[in-house]
Amino acid sequence: MSYGTPSPEPARRSVLRGSLAATAALSLGSAGALAGTAPALALAGRPRAAWGVQAGDVTATSGLVWVRSDRPARMLVETAATESFRGARRWYGPLLGPGSDFTGTTALRGLPPGEQIHYRVTLADPDDPRRTGEPVTGTFRTAPAQRRDGVRFLWSGDIAGQGWGINPDIGGFRAFEEMRGLNPDFFLCSGDSVYADGPLQPSVTLPDGRIWRNVTTEEKAKVAETLDEYRGQFRYNLLDHNVRAFNAQVPSVVQWDDHEVRNNWYPGQILDDPRYTEKDVDVLSARALRAFSEYYPVSTLRPRGAEGRMHRVVRYGPLLDVFVLDMRSYRNANSPGRQADDATGILGAEQLEWLKRELSRSRAVWKVLAADMPLGLVVPDGAANFEAVAQGDPGAPLGRELQLAELLRFIKHRGITGTLWLTADVHYTSAQHYAPERAAFRDFAPFWEFVSGPLAAGGFPANALDGTFGPERVFVRAPQRANLSPMESPQYFGEVDIDGDSGELTVRLRAEGGVVLFTKTLRPGLVGQ
């Protein structure tokens, strides 16, 4: 990925395969229209942005804009207050080439807070700036400077997993179109944004005899190992017209979990999996992170940098700070989780200190902890090991629970209010309330954790609860059997609505089809809600 900056003057591939390649190609060809432009000019030598545009990590005065070209090109961005682009400001972005898979991101700074920003991306021939492709448009709202404006966002995760890809018979990833219709300020993708370890078959027969059909590509026919195969995982989701239309209207805050690399991975792992010729997970995760950084606009992932990191704070005005956690890159090995001393945990010592420091500095009314894994839900890894924090022992903290206990104790003793945990990962939706009077470990203030997902993947039964931190499952909606397809079970996403006048935060757990399953309103500055 490359970043561009404003400048007074500019400096001087994918082939679809598989049984439904024609459908995929047709879907891809509509990208220009869905992004709000006329059909692309099919003039030889002019670069095209058929994969759409997207914005990310938007704050009150800044944002990132992403695009992918079909050939070497210079990225140009214009921003304006209206769709007419009268009085537009121009930003000269990076040169897009094979080193970044023809993707690039331009950083926009000095934007007006609390305003609708219209942007237009044009790709120019690097050797002849007069030869430009058809512009592709998008829009986003900057974070408000005033509390009274309020904030509303959506979250979910788990996209194209368990063998369920883009199905043209049901209209593709339909939940994205439903979310777009709600017109949120932004979307928090809580991980498993792709399934690099989940090959797709052209068709799958469901238990009731119906046939699920997948759009297929060469890269989705096997597990990803090479950099190009990982890039193909991210390109796949952009074949869906719902995703492209959503990206053009709603900016995202994206984090990763395991399936961007490989199921249940941890640093230092050596695979015993015959599907992989590359057994070193550190090699695979480095390739996956590079592809991730090329295909998502993330403020802390610098172009081709070795020190890029996923964890960050996205400050969205006086009402909200989003603390994006990375519970994958710094964790220790998955284990039974019964050790009495664990300095590494699931966040790593350095990230834990960063999180404490940033929580202490935050002046936002609400502090959303965007976790890529749940806290008190027992997520196994095989017969004896565990994947998340909880390990099924309801007693005093052990293993990774020790790090969570340290964080919760810190939040209580520093008097940090307004913390709220959001996650996906387990492929159902639920609400858990954690309270010390129900817990084995009691030195913490009560808090809520909300789970939502999948967005376009298989549904699974609810996980067991671990009693160490006293969770109570207030609501759950989950299938009764494993891996229900999106034709058999609705997809789930959550909504957070913060009222600008009262500061109250309302969480709605939603099911595809316009259904609100559960609602909870929290008051600012209170403990034990």
Coordinates of N, CA, C and O in Angstrom, one line a residue, residues 368-528:
V368 N -15.1 2.5 23.4 CA -15.4 1.1 22.8 C -14.1 0.4 22.7 O -13.1 0.8 22.0
L369 N -14.0 -0.8 23.3 CA -12.9 -1.7 23.1 C -13.3 -2.7 22.0 O -14.1 -3.6 22.3
A370 N -12.7 -2.5 20.8 CA -13.0 -3.3 19.7 C -12.1 -4.5 19.7 O -10.9 -4.5 19.4
A371 N -12.7 -5.7 20.2 CA -11.9 -6.9 20.4 C -12.2 -7.8 19.3 O -13.4 -8.0 18.8
D372 N -11.2 -8.5 18.8 CA -11.4 -9.5 17.7 C -11.8 -10.9 18.3 O -12.1 -11.8 17.5
M373 N -11.8 -11.0 19.6 CA -12.3 -12.3 20.2 C -13.0 -11.9 21.5 O -12.8 -10.9 22.1
P374 N -14.0 -12.8 21.9 CA -14.8 -12.5 23.1 C -14.0 -12.8 24.4 O -12.9 -13.4 24.3
L375 N -14.5 -12.3 25.5 CA -13.8 -12.4 26.8 C -14.2 -13.6 27.6 O -13.3 -14.4 28.0
G376 N -15.4 -13.7 27.9 CA -15.9 -14.8 28.8 C -16.5 -16.0 28.1 O -17.1 -16.9 28.7
L377 N -16.5 -16.0 26.7 CA -17.0 -17.2 26.0 C -15.9 -18.2 25.8 O -14.8 -17.8 25.4
V378 N -16.1 -19.4 26.0 CA -15.1 -20.5 25.9 C -15.0 -20.9 24.4 O -15.9 -21.4 23.9
V379 N -13.8 -20.5 23.8 CA -13.6 -20.9 22.4 C -12.4 -21.9 22.4 O -11.3 -21.5 22.5
P380 N -12.7 -23.2 22.1 CA -11.7 -24.2 22.2 C -10.9 -24.2 20.9 O -11.3 -23.7 19.8
D381 N -9.6 -24.7 21.0 CA -8.8 -25.0 19.9 C -8.3 -26.5 20.0 O -7.3 -26.8 20.7
G382 N -9.1 -27.4 19.4 CA -8.8 -28.8 19.6 C -9.4 -29.3 20.9 O -10.2 -28.7 21.6
A383 N -8.9 -30.4 21.3 CA -9.5 -31.1 22.5 C -9.0 -30.5 23.8 O -9.8 -30.6 24.8
A384 N -7.8 -29.9 23.9 CA -7.3 -29.5 25.2 C -6.9 -28.0 25.3 O -6.8 -27.5 26.4
N385 N -6.7 -27.4 24.1 CA -6.3 -26.0 24.1 C -7.5 -25.0 23.9 O -8.6 -25.4 23.5
F386 N -7.2 -23.7 24.2 CA -8.2 -22.7 24.1 C -7.7 -21.5 23.2 O -6.5 -21.2 23.2
E387 N -8.6 -20.9 22.5 CA -8.3 -19.9 21.5 C -8.4 -18.5 22.0 O -7.6 -17.6 21.5
A388 N -9.3 -18.2 22.9 CA -9.5 -16.8 23.3 C -9.0 -16.6 24.7 O -7.9 -17.1 25.0
V389 N -9.7 -15.9 25.6 CA -9.2 -15.6 26.9 C -9.7 -16.7 27.9 O -8.9 -17.2 28.7
A390 N -11.0 -17.0 27.8 CA -11.6 -18.0 28.8 C -11.1 -19.4 28.5 O -10.9 -19.7 27.3
Q391 N -11.0 -20.2 29.5 CA -10.6 -21.6 29.3 C -11.5 -22.6 30.1 O -11.1 -23.7 30.3
G392 N -12.7 -22.1 30.5 CA -13.7 -23.0 31.1 C -13.6 -23.3 32.5 O -14.4 -23.9 33.1
D393 N -12.5 -22.8 33.2 CA -12.4 -22.9 34.6 C -13.0 -21.7 35.3 O -12.5 -20.6 35.1
P394 N -14.1 -21.8 36.1 CA -14.7 -20.6 36.6 C -14.1 -20.0 37.8 O -14.6 -19.1 38.4
G395 N -12.9 -20.5 38.2 CA -12.3 -20.1 39.4 C -11.4 -18.8 39.2 O -11.6 -18.1 38.2
A396 N -10.4 -18.6 40.0 CA -9.6 -17.4 39.9 C -8.9 -17.4 38.6 O -8.7 -18.4 37.9
P397 N -8.5 -16.2 38.1 CA -7.8 -16.0 36.8 C -6.6 -16.9 36.7 O -5.7 -16.9 37.5
L398 N -6.5 -17.5 35.5 CA -5.3 -18.3 35.1 C -5.0 -18.0 33.6 O -5.9 -17.7 32.9
G399 N -3.8 -18.3 33.2 CA -3.5 -18.1 31.8 C -3.7 -16.7 31.3 O -3.4 -15.7 31.9
R400 N -4.4 -16.6 30.1 CA -4.6 -15.3 29.6 C -5.6 -14.5 30.4 O -5.7 -13.3 30.2
E401 N -6.4 -15.1 31.2 CA -7.3 -14.4 32.1 C -6.6 -13.4 33.1 O -7.1 -12.4 33.5
L402 N -5.3 -13.8 33.4 CA -4.5 -12.9 34.3 C -4.4 -11.5 33.7 O -4.4 -10.5 34.4
Q403 N -4.1 -11.4 32.4 CA -3.9 -10.2 31.7 C -5.2 -9.4 31.7 O -5.2 -8.1 31.9
L404 N -6.3 -10.1 31.4 CA -7.6 -9.4 31.4 C -8.0 -8.8 32.8 O -8.4 -7.7 33.0
A405 N -7.6 -9.7 33.9 CA -7.9 -9.2 35.2 C -7.1 -7.9 35.5 O -7.5 -7.0 36.2
E406 N -5.8 -7.9 35.1 CA -5.0 -6.7 35.3 C -5.6 -5.5 34.6 O -5.6 -4.4 35.2
L407 N -6.1 -5.7 33.4 CA -6.7 -4.5 32.7 C -8.0 -4.1 33.4 O -8.2 -2.9 33.6
L408 N -8.8 -5.0 33.8 CA -10.1 -4.6 34.4 C -9.8 -3.9 35.7 O -10.5 -3.0 36.1
R409 N -8.9 -4.4 36.5 CA -8.5 -3.8 37.7 C -8.0 -2.4 37.5 O -8.4 -1.4 38.2
F410 N -7.2 -2.2 36.5 CA -6.7 -0.9 36.1 C -7.8 0.1 35.8 O -7.9 1.2 36.3
I411 N -8.8 -0.4 35.0 CA -9.9 0.5 34.6 C -10.7 0.9 35.9 O -11.1 2.1 36.0
K412 N -10.9 0.0 36.8 CA -11.7 0.3 38.0 C -10.9 1.3 38.9 O -11.4 2.4 39.3
H413 N -9.6 1.1 39.1 CA -8.9 1.9 40.1 C -8.5 3.3 39.5 O -8.3 4.2 40.3
R414 N -8.5 3.4 38.2 CA -8.3 4.7 37.6 C -9.6 5.5 37.4 O -9.6 6.6 36.9
G415 N -10.7 4.9 37.7 CA -12.0 5.5 37.6 C -12.4 5.8 36.1 O -13.0 6.8 35.8
I416 N -12.0 4.9 35.2 CA -12.3 5.1 33.8 C -13.7 4.6 33.5 O -14.0 3.4 33.8
T417 N -14.5 5.5 33.1 CA -15.9 5.1 32.8 C -16.2 5.0 31.3 O -15.4 5.4 30.5
G418 N -17.4 4.4 31.0 CA -17.8 4.4 29.6 C -17.2 3.3 28.8 O -17.1 3.5 27.6
T419 N -16.6 2.3 29.4 CA -16.0 1.2 28.6 C -17.0 0.2 28.1 O -17.9 -0.1 28.9
L420 N -16.9 -0.2 26.9 CA -17.9 -1.1 26.3 C -17.1 -2.1 25.3 O -16.3 -1.6 24.5
W421 N -17.3 -3.4 25.4 CA -16.6 -4.3 24.6 C -17.5 -4.8 23.4 O -18.6 -5.2 23.7
L422 N -17.0 -4.7 22.2 CA -17.7 -5.2 21.0 C -16.8 -6.2 20.3 O -15.6 -6.0 20.2
T423 N -17.4 -7.3 19.8 CA -16.7 -8.3 19.1 C -17.6 -9.1 18.2 O -18.8 -8.9 18.1
A424 N -16.9 -10.0 17.4 CA -17.7 -10.9 16.5 C -17.1 -12.4 16.8 O -17.3 -12.9 17.9
D425 N -16.6 -13.0 15.8 CA -15.8 -14.2 15.9 C -16.6 -15.5 16.1 O -16.2 -16.5 15.4
V426 N -17.6 -15.6 16.9 CA -18.2 -16.9 17.2 C -19.5 -17.2 16.4 O -20.1 -18.2 16.6
H427 N -19.8 -16.3 15.5 CA -20.9 -16.6 14.5 C -22.3 -16.8 15.1 O -23.0 -17.7 14.7
Y428 N -22.6 -15.9 16.0 CA -24.0 -15.7 16.5 C -24.0 -14.4 17.2 O -23.0 -13.7 17.2
T429 N -25.1 -14.0 17.7 CA -25.2 -12.7 18.4 C -25.7 -12.8 19.8 O -26.6 -13.7 20.1
S430 N -25.1 -12.1 20.7 CA -25.4 -12.2 22.1 C -25.0 -10.9 22.9 O -24.3 -10.1 22.4
A431 N -25.5 -10.8 24.1 CA -25.2 -9.7 25.0 C -24.8 -10.4 26.4 O -25.6 -11.1 26.9
Q432 N -23.6 -10.0 26.9 CA -23.2 -10.5 28.2 C -22.9 -9.3 29.1 O -22.3 -8.4 28.7
H433 N -23.4 -9.5 30.4 CA -23.1 -8.5 31.4 C -22.2 -9.1 32.4 O -22.5 -10.2 32.9
Y434 N -21.1 -8.4 32.7 CA -20.1 -9.0 33.6 C -20.2 -8.2 34.9 O -20.2 -6.9 34.9
A435 N -20.3 -8.9 36.1 CA -20.4 -8.2 37.4 C -19.6 -8.9 38.4 O -19.6 -10.2 38.5
P436 N -18.9 -8.2 39.3 CA -18.0 -8.8 40.3 C -18.8 -9.7 41.3 O -18.2 -10.6 41.9
E437 N -20.0 -9.3 41.6 CA -20.8 -10.1 42.6 C -21.0 -11.6 42.1 O -21.3 -12.5 43.0
R438 N -20.9 -11.8 40.8 CA -21.1 -13.1 40.3 C -19.8 -13.8 40.0 O -19.7 -15.0 39.5
A439 N -18.7 -13.1 40.2 CA -17.4 -13.5 39.7 C -16.5 -14.2 40.8 O -16.6 -13.9 42.0
A440 N -15.5 -15.0 40.3 CA -14.4 -15.4 41.2 C -13.4 -14.3 41.4 O -12.8 -14.2 42.5
F441 N -13.1 -13.5 40.4 CA -12.3 -12.3 40.5 C -13.2 -11.1 40.6 O -14.1 -10.9 39.7
R442 N -13.0 -10.3 41.6 CA -14.0 -9.3 41.9 C -13.5 -7.9 41.9 O -14.3 -6.9 42.1
D443 N -12.2 -7.7 41.6 CA -11.7 -6.3 41.6 C -11.8 -5.6 40.3 O -10.9 -5.3 39.6
F444 N -13.1 -5.4 39.9 CA -13.4 -4.7 38.6 C -14.7 -4.1 38.7 O -15.6 -4.5 39.5
A445 N -15.0 -3.2 37.8 CA -16.3 -2.5 37.7 C -17.1 -3.3 36.6 O -16.6 -3.7 35.6
P446 N -18.4 -3.4 36.8 CA -19.3 -4.1 35.9 C -19.2 -3.5 34.5 O -18.9 -2.3 34.3
F447 N -19.4 -4.3 33.5 CA -19.3 -3.9 32.1 C -20.1 -4.8 31.2 O -20.5 -5.9 31.6
W448 N -20.4 -4.3 30.0 CA -21.1 -5.1 29.0 C -20.2 -5.5 27.8 O -19.3 -4.8 27.4
E449 N -20.5 -6.7 27.3 CA -19.9 -7.2 26.0 C -21.0 -7.6 25.1 O -21.9 -8.4 25.4
F450 N -20.9 -7.1 23.8 CA -21.9 -7.4 22.8 C -21.2 -8.1 21.6 O -20.1 -7.7 21.2
V451 N -21.8 -9.2 21.2 CA -21.3 -10.0 20.1 C -22.2 -10.0 18.9 O -23.5 -10.1 19.1
S452 N -21.7 -9.8 17.7 CA -22.5 -9.9 16.5 C -21.8 -10.4 15.3 O -20.6 -10.1 15.1
G453 N -22.4 -11.2 14.5 CA -21.8 -11.9 13.4 C -22.4 -13.2 13.2 O -23.2 -13.7 14.1
P454 N -22.3 -13.9 12.1 CA -21.4 -13.5 11.0 C -22.1 -12.5 10.0 O -23.4 -12.4 10.1
L455 N -21.4 -11.9 9.2 CA -21.9 -11.0 8.2 C -22.1 -11.7 6.8 O -23.0 -11.4 6.1
A456 N -21.3 -12.7 6.6 CA -21.5 -13.5 5.3 C -20.7 -14.8 5.5 O -19.7 -15.1 4.8
A457 N -21.2 -15.7 6.4 CA -20.4 -16.9 6.7 C -21.4 -17.9 7.4 O -22.6 -17.6 7.6
G458 N -20.9 -19.0 7.9 CA -21.7 -20.0 8.5 C -22.1 -19.6 10.0 O -21.3 -19.0 10.7
G459 N -23.3 -20.0 10.4 CA -23.7 -19.8 11.7 C -23.5 -21.0 12.6 O -23.5 -22.1 12.2
F460 N -23.2 -20.7 13.9 CA -22.8 -21.8 14.9 C -23.5 -21.6 16.2 O -23.9 -20.5 16.6
P461 N -23.7 -22.8 16.9 CA -24.3 -22.7 18.2 C -23.5 -21.9 19.2 O -22.3 -21.6 19.1
A462 N -24.2 -21.4 20.3 CA -23.6 -20.6 21.3 C -22.5 -21.3 22.1 O -22.7 -22.5 22.4
N463 N -21.5 -20.6 22.4 CA -20.4 -21.1 23.2 C -20.8 -21.1 24.7 O -21.6 -20.2 25.2
A464 N -20.1 -21.9 25.5 CA -20.3 -21.9 27.0 C -19.7 -20.7 27.6 O -18.8 -20.0 27.0
L465 N -20.2 -20.3 28.8 CA -19.6 -19.1 29.5 C -18.6 -19.6 30.5 O -18.8 -20.7 31.1
D466 N -17.6 -18.8 30.8 CA -16.6 -19.0 31.9 C -17.0 -18.1 33.0 O -17.0 -16.9 32.8
G467 N -17.1 -18.5 34.2 CA -17.6 -17.7 35.3 C -16.5 -16.9 36.0 O -16.9 -16.2 37.0
T468 N -15.3 -16.9 35.5 CA -14.2 -16.1 36.3 C -14.6 -14.7 36.5 O -14.3 -14.1 37.6
F469 N -15.1 -14.0 35.5 CA -15.5 -12.6 35.6 C -17.0 -12.4 35.7 O -17.4 -11.2 35.4
G470 N -17.7 -13.4 36.0 CA -19.1 -13.2 36.3 C -20.0 -12.8 35.2 O -20.9 -12.0 35.4
P471 N -19.9 -13.5 34.0 CA -20.8 -13.1 32.9 C -22.2 -13.7 33.1 O -22.3 -14.8 33.5
E472 N -23.1 -12.9 32.7 CA -24.5 -13.4 32.6 C -25.0 -13.1 31.2 O -24.9 -12.0 30.6
R473 N -25.5 -14.2 30.5 CA -25.9 -14.1 29.1 C -27.3 -13.5 29.2 O -28.3 -14.2 29.5
V474 N -27.5 -12.2 28.9 CA -28.8 -11.6 28.9 C -29.6 -11.8 27.7 O -30.8 -11.9 27.7
F475 N -28.9 -12.0 26.6 CA -29.6 -12.3 25.3 C -28.7 -13.2 24.4 O -27.4 -13.0 24.4
V476 N -29.2 -14.1 23.7 CA -28.5 -14.9 22.7 C -29.4 -15.3 21.6 O -30.6 -15.7 21.8
R477 N -28.9 -15.3 20.3 CA -29.6 -15.9 19.2 C -28.6 -16.6 18.4 O -27.7 -16.0 17.9
A478 N -28.7 -17.9 18.3 CA -27.7 -18.7 17.7 C -28.4 -20.0 17.1 O -29.4 -20.4 17.6
P479 N -27.8 -20.5 16.0 CA -28.4 -21.8 15.4 C -28.2 -22.9 16.4 O -27.4 -22.9 17.3
Q480 N -28.9 -24.0 16.2 CA -28.8 -25.2 17.0 C -27.8 -26.2 16.4 O -27.5 -27.2 17.1
R481 N -27.4 -26.1 15.2 CA -26.4 -26.9 14.6 C -25.3 -26.1 13.9 O -25.5 -24.9 13.7
A482 N -24.2 -26.7 13.7 CA -23.0 -26.0 13.2 C -23.1 -25.7 11.7 O -23.6 -26.6 10.9
N483 N -22.5 -24.6 11.4 CA -22.3 -24.2 10.0 C -23.6 -24.1 9.1 O -23.6 -24.7 8.0
L484 N -24.6 -23.4 9.6 CA -25.7 -23.1 8.8 C -25.4 -22.1 7.8 O -24.7 -21.0 8.1
S485 N -25.7 -22.3 6.5 CA -25.4 -21.4 5.5 C -26.3 -20.1 5.6 O -27.3 -20.1 6.3
P486 N -25.9 -19.0 4.9 CA -26.7 -17.8 4.9 C -28.1 -18.0 4.3 O -29.0 -17.1 4.5
M487 N -28.3 -19.1 3.6 CA -29.7 -19.4 3.1 C -30.5 -20.1 4.2 O -31.8 -20.1 4.1
E488 N -29.9 -20.6 5.3 CA -30.6 -21.3 6.3 C -30.8 -20.5 7.6 O -31.6 -20.7 8.5
S489 N -29.9 -19.5 7.8 CA -29.8 -18.7 9.0 C -29.5 -17.3 8.7 O -28.7 -17.0 7.8
P490 N -30.2 -16.3 9.3 CA -29.9 -14.9 9.0 C -28.5 -14.5 9.5 O -27.9 -15.1 10.4
Q491 N -28.0 -13.5 8.8 CA -26.7 -12.9 9.2 C -27.0 -11.8 10.2 O -28.1 -11.3 10.3
Y492 N -26.0 -11.5 11.0 CA -26.2 -10.6 12.1 C -25.2 -9.4 12.1 O -24.0 -9.6 11.7
F493 N -25.6 -8.3 12.5 CA -24.7 -7.1 12.7 C -25.3 -6.3 13.9 O -26.5 -6.4 14.2
G494 N -24.5 -5.5 14.5 CA -24.9 -4.7 15.6 C -24.9 -3.2 15.3 O -24.2 -2.8 14.4
E495 N -25.7 -2.4 16.0 CA -25.7 -1.0 15.8 C -25.5 -0.3 17.2 O -26.1 -0.7 18.2
V496 N -24.7 0.7 17.2 CA -24.5 1.6 18.4 C -24.9 3.0 18.0 O -24.4 3.6 17.1
D497 N -25.8 3.5 18.9 CA -26.3 4.9 18.6 C -26.1 5.7 19.9 O -26.7 5.4 20.9
I498 N -25.3 6.7 19.8 CA -25.0 7.6 21.0 C -25.7 8.9 20.8 O -25.5 9.6 19.8
D499 N -26.6 9.2 21.7 CA -27.4 10.4 21.6 C -26.6 11.7 22.0 O -25.9 11.7 23.0
G500 N -26.6 12.7 21.2 CA -25.8 13.9 21.4 C -26.3 14.7 22.6 O -25.5 15.4 23.3
D501 N -27.6 14.7 22.9 CA -28.1 15.5 24.0 C -27.9 14.8 25.3 O -27.3 15.4 26.3
S502 N -28.3 13.6 25.5 CA -28.2 12.9 26.8 C -26.9 12.2 27.0 O -26.5 11.9 28.1
G503 N -26.2 11.8 25.9 CA -25.0 11.0 25.9 C -25.3 9.5 26.1 O -24.4 8.7 26.2
E504 N -26.6 9.2 26.1 CA -26.9 7.8 26.3 C -26.5 6.9 25.1 O -26.6 7.4 23.9
L505 N -26.0 5.7 25.3 CA -25.6 4.8 24.2 C -26.6 3.7 24.1 O -26.8 3.0 25.1
T506 N -27.1 3.5 23.0 CA -28.1 2.4 22.7 C -27.4 1.3 21.8 O -27.0 1.7 20.7
V507 N -27.4 0.1 22.2 CA -26.9 -1.0 21.4 C -28.1 -1.8 20.9 O -29.0 -2.1 21.6
R508 N -28.2 -2.0 19.6 CA -29.2 -2.9 19.0 C -28.5 -4.0 18.3 O -27.7 -3.8 17.4
L509 N -28.9 -5.2 18.6 CA -28.5 -6.4 17.9 C -29.5 -6.7 16.8 O -30.7 -7.0 17.1
R510 N -29.0 -6.7 15.6 CA -29.9 -6.9 14.4 C -29.7 -8.2 13.7 O -28.5 -8.7 13.7
A511 N -30.7 -8.6 13.1 CA -30.7 -9.8 12.2 C -31.0 -9.3 10.8 O -31.8 -8.4 10.6
E512 N -30.4 -9.9 9.8 CA -30.7 -9.6 8.4 C -32.2 -9.7 8.1 O -32.8 -10.6 8.6
G513 N -32.7 -8.7 7.4 CA -34.1 -8.6 7.2 C -34.8 -7.5 7.9 O -36.0 -7.4 8.0
G514 N -34.0 -6.6 8.5 CA -34.6 -5.5 9.2 C -35.1 -5.7 10.6 O -35.9 -4.9 11.2
V515 N -34.7 -6.8 11.2 CA -35.2 -7.2 12.5 C -34.2 -6.8 13.6 O -33.0 -7.0 13.6
V516 N -34.8 -6.1 14.6 CA -34.0 -5.7 15.8 C -34.3 -6.8 16.9 O -35.5 -6.9 17.3
L517 N -33.3 -7.6 17.3 CA -33.5 -8.7 18.2 C -33.4 -8.3 19.6 O -34.1 -8.9 20.5
F518 N -32.6 -7.3 20.0 CA -32.3 -6.9 21.3 C -31.9 -5.5 21.4 O -31.1 -5.1 20.5
T519 N -32.3 -4.8 22.4 CA -31.9 -3.4 22.6 C -31.5 -3.1 24.0 O -32.2 -3.6 25.0
K520 N -30.4 -2.4 24.2 CA -29.9 -2.1 25.6 C -29.4 -0.6 25.5 O -28.6 -0.3 24.7
T521 N -29.9 0.2 26.4 CA -29.5 1.6 26.5 C -28.7 1.8 27.8 O -29.1 1.4 28.9
L522 N -27.5 2.3 27.7 CA -26.6 2.6 28.8 C -26.4 4.1 29.0 O -26.4 4.9 28.0
R523 N -26.4 4.5 30.3 CA -26.2 5.9 30.6 C -24.8 6.3 30.9 O -24.0 5.5 31.5
P524 N -24.4 7.4 30.4 CA -22.9 7.8 30.6 C -22.5 8.0 32.0 O -23.3 8.5 32.8
G525 N -21.3 7.6 32.3 CA -20.7 7.9 33.6 C -21.2 7.0 34.8 O -20.8 7.2 35.9
L526 N -22.1 6.0 34.5 CA -22.6 5.1 35.5 C -21.8 3.8 35.5 O -21.3 3.4 34.5
V527 N -21.8 3.2 36.7 CA -21.2 1.9 36.8 C -22.2 0.9 37.2 O -23.1 1.2 38.0
G528 N -22.1 -0.3 36.7 CA -23.0 -1.4 37.1 C -24.3 -1.4 36.4 O -25.3 -1.9 37.0

